[in-house]
Amino acid sequence: SSGINAEYGGECPVGDITVSSKVSRGVRDEVKKQVHELIQSNEELYLSVLHYRPIDIALIKSQIKRRTASAVIAEVLDSQGITYINSDQGGKRKGAFKGQRRK
């Protein structure tokens, strides 16, 4: 690989992704590949992943070729432990630690 992937050590943090969804396997595989390629090719997104900064799902949706539900993209990011926000839903953080509050 070249570009960001090679520059930051040869491994993209969005490697082998498994998504459990009612979406067909072919669609999931295509979305996984496109999200992976987008993060590898976009330095800002790549550095956000490396620095544990949330990625906006709306931004990803606007940049991948396939029209995809936010839930599918969220599953892809969740499966890799990547924190994200969905500005379409008020920008709440998702995919981060979901611990319980103690009383």
PDB file of C-alpha atoms in Angstrom:
ATOM      1  CA  SER A   1       0.000   0.000   0.000  1.00  0.00           C
ATOM      2  CA  SER A   2       0.953   3.613  -0.332  1.00  0.00           C
ATOM      3  CA  GLY A   3       0.004   6.985   1.089  1.00  0.00           C
ATOM      4  CA  ILE A   4      -1.178   7.248   4.682  1.00  0.00           C
ATOM      5  CA  ASN A   5      -1.043   3.492   5.239  1.00  0.00           C
ATOM      6  CA  ALA A   6       2.674   3.299   4.421  1.00  0.00           C
ATOM      7  CA  GLU A   7       3.450   6.577   6.166  1.00  0.00           C
ATOM      8  CA  TYR A   8       2.036   5.412   9.507  1.00  0.00           C
ATOM      9  CA  GLY A   9       3.527   1.961   9.797  1.00  0.00           C
ATOM     10  CA  GLY A  10       1.875  -0.172   7.122  1.00  0.00           C
ATOM     11  CA  GLU A  11      -1.330  -1.164   8.929  1.00  0.00           C
ATOM     12  CA  CYS A  12      -4.666   0.559   8.706  1.00  0.00           C
ATOM     13  CA  PRO A  13      -6.631   0.425  11.979  1.00  0.00           C
ATOM     14  CA  VAL A  14      -9.702  -0.629  10.000  1.00  0.00           C
ATOM     15  CA  GLY A  15      -8.471  -4.049   8.917  1.00  0.00           C
ATOM     16  CA  ASP A  16     -10.621  -7.151   8.911  1.00  0.00           C
ATOM     17  CA  ILE A  17     -14.149  -6.055   9.815  1.00  0.00           C
ATOM     18  CA  THR A  18     -17.144  -8.253  10.566  1.00  0.00           C
ATOM     19  CA  VAL A  19     -20.603  -6.746  10.514  1.00  0.00           C
ATOM     20  CA  SER A  20     -23.662  -8.590  11.770  1.00  0.00           C
ATOM     21  CA  SER A  21     -26.667  -7.090  10.066  1.00  0.00           C
ATOM     22  CA  LYS A  22     -29.676  -7.918   7.950  1.00  0.00           C
ATOM     23  CA  VAL A  23     -27.883  -6.291   5.026  1.00  0.00           C
ATOM     24  CA  SER A  24     -26.635  -8.729   2.367  1.00  0.00           C
ATOM     25  CA  ARG A  25     -23.069  -9.968   2.727  1.00  0.00           C
ATOM     26  CA  GLY A  26     -22.080  -8.422  -0.615  1.00  0.00           C
ATOM     27  CA  VAL A  27     -23.304  -4.984   0.469  1.00  0.00           C
ATOM     28  CA  ARG A  28     -21.543  -5.284   3.843  1.00  0.00           C
ATOM     29  CA  ASP A  29     -18.298  -6.334   2.189  1.00  0.00           C
ATOM     30  CA  GLU A  30     -18.479  -3.393  -0.212  1.00  0.00           C
ATOM     31  CA  VAL A  31     -19.161  -0.927   2.633  1.00  0.00           C
ATOM     32  CA  LYS A  32     -16.306  -2.401   4.701  1.00  0.00           C
ATOM     33  CA  LYS A  33     -13.934  -2.015   1.778  1.00  0.00           C
ATOM     34  CA  GLN A  34     -15.013   1.554   1.029  1.00  0.00           C
ATOM     35  CA  VAL A  35     -14.767   2.683   4.668  1.00  0.00           C
ATOM     36  CA  HIS A  36     -11.343   1.035   4.940  1.00  0.00           C
ATOM     37  CA  GLU A  37     -10.115   2.742   1.752  1.00  0.00           C
ATOM     38  CA  LEU A  38     -11.562   6.099   2.801  1.00  0.00           C
ATOM     39  CA  ILE A  39      -9.785   6.044   6.156  1.00  0.00           C
ATOM     40  CA  GLN A  40      -6.525   4.951   4.523  1.00  0.00           C
ATOM     41  CA  SER A  41      -6.666   7.679   1.889  1.00  0.00           C
ATOM     42  CA  ASN A  42      -7.862  10.566   4.085  1.00  0.00           C
ATOM     43  CA  GLU A  43      -5.151  11.780   6.444  1.00  0.00           C
ATOM     44  CA  GLU A  44      -7.583  13.695   8.676  1.00  0.00           C
ATOM     45  CA  LEU A  45      -9.799  10.619   9.193  1.00  0.00           C
ATOM     46  CA  TYR A  46      -6.783   8.359   9.632  1.00  0.00           C
ATOM     47  CA  LEU A  47      -5.275  10.598  12.304  1.00  0.00           C
ATOM     48  CA  SER A  48      -8.659  10.850  14.036  1.00  0.00           C
ATOM     49  CA  VAL A  49      -8.714   7.067  14.327  1.00  0.00           C
ATOM     50  CA  LEU A  50      -5.141   6.984  15.619  1.00  0.00           C
ATOM     51  CA  HIS A  51      -5.879   9.686  18.208  1.00  0.00           C
ATOM     52  CA  TYR A  52      -9.231   8.223  19.314  1.00  0.00           C
ATOM     53  CA  ARG A  53     -11.171  11.256  18.079  1.00  0.00           C
ATOM     54  CA  PRO A  54     -14.763  10.552  16.976  1.00  0.00           C
ATOM     55  CA  ILE A  55     -15.459  10.321  13.254  1.00  0.00           C
ATOM     56  CA  ASP A  56     -18.693  11.758  11.860  1.00  0.00           C
ATOM     57  CA  ILE A  57     -20.802   9.097  10.130  1.00  0.00           C
ATOM     58  CA  ALA A  58     -22.415  11.775   7.932  1.00  0.00           C
ATOM     59  CA  LEU A  59     -18.950  12.632   6.573  1.00  0.00           C
ATOM     60  CA  ILE A  60     -18.260   8.989   5.750  1.00  0.00           C
ATOM     61  CA  LYS A  61     -21.688   8.603   4.114  1.00  0.00           C
ATOM     62  CA  SER A  62     -21.014  11.611   1.906  1.00  0.00           C
ATOM     63  CA  GLN A  63     -17.659  10.256   0.741  1.00  0.00           C
ATOM     64  CA  ILE A  64     -18.298   6.580   0.008  1.00  0.00           C
ATOM     65  CA  LYS A  65     -19.754   5.561  -3.340  1.00  0.00           C
ATOM     66  CA  ARG A  66     -22.540   3.277  -2.133  1.00  0.00           C
ATOM     67  CA  ARG A  67     -25.668   4.720  -0.532  1.00  0.00           C
ATOM     68  CA  THR A  68     -25.569   3.145   2.889  1.00  0.00           C
ATOM     69  CA  ALA A  69     -27.601   3.382   6.066  1.00  0.00           C
ATOM     70  CA  SER A  70     -25.834   5.025   8.995  1.00  0.00           C
ATOM     71  CA  ALA A  71     -26.454   1.860  11.015  1.00  0.00           C
ATOM     72  CA  VAL A  72     -24.299  -0.230   8.675  1.00  0.00           C
ATOM     73  CA  ILE A  73     -21.443   2.275   8.857  1.00  0.00           C
ATOM     74  CA  ALA A  74     -21.854   2.414  12.637  1.00  0.00           C
ATOM     75  CA  GLU A  75     -21.556  -1.386  12.831  1.00  0.00           C
ATOM     76  CA  VAL A  76     -18.369  -1.281  10.759  1.00  0.00           C
ATOM     77  CA  LEU A  77     -16.854   1.367  13.049  1.00  0.00           C
ATOM     78  CA  ASP A  78     -18.079  -0.385  16.226  1.00  0.00           C
ATOM     79  CA  SER A  79     -16.542  -3.667  15.137  1.00  0.00           C
ATOM     80  CA  GLN A  80     -13.150  -1.922  15.092  1.00  0.00           C
ATOM     81  CA  GLY A  81     -13.619   0.067  18.302  1.00  0.00           C
ATOM     82  CA  ILE A  82     -13.639   3.370  16.405  1.00  0.00           C
ATOM     83  CA  THR A  83     -15.519   6.155  18.171  1.00  0.00           C
ATOM     84  CA  TYR A  84     -17.965   8.051  16.015  1.00  0.00           C
ATOM     85  CA  ILE A  85     -20.681  10.673  16.098  1.00  0.00           C
ATOM     86  CA  ASN A  86     -23.747  10.991  13.935  1.00  0.00           C
ATOM     87  CA  SER A  87     -24.334  14.677  13.256  1.00  0.00           C
ATOM     88  CA  ASP A  88     -27.665  13.678  11.676  1.00  0.00           C
ATOM     89  CA  GLN A  89     -28.782  12.699  15.198  1.00  0.00           C
ATOM     90  CA  GLY A  90     -27.541  15.726  17.092  1.00  0.00           C
ATOM     91  CA  GLY A  91     -23.855  14.787  17.203  1.00  0.00           C
ATOM     92  CA  LYS A  92     -24.006  12.415  20.177  1.00  0.00           C
ATOM     93  CA  ARG A  93     -20.947  10.254  20.651  1.00  0.00           C
ATOM     94  CA  LYS A  94     -21.397   6.582  19.957  1.00  0.00           C
ATOM     95  CA  GLY A  95     -19.146   3.582  19.952  1.00  0.00           C
ATOM     96  CA  ALA A  96     -17.215   4.764  22.982  1.00  0.00           C
ATOM     97  CA  PHE A  97     -17.002   3.016  26.350  1.00  0.00           C
ATOM     98  CA  LYS A  98     -20.498   2.126  27.477  1.00  0.00           C
ATOM     99  CA  GLY A  99     -19.924   1.608  31.195  1.00  0.00           C
ATOM    100  CA  GLN A 100     -22.622   1.836  33.835  1.00  0.00           C
ATOM    101  CA  ARG A 101     -22.691   4.667  36.365  1.00  0.00           C
ATOM    102  CA  ARG A 102     -22.392   3.657  39.967  1.00  0.00           C
ATOM    103  CA  LYS A 103     -24.819   5.109  42.476  1.00  0.00           C
TER     104      LYS A 103
END
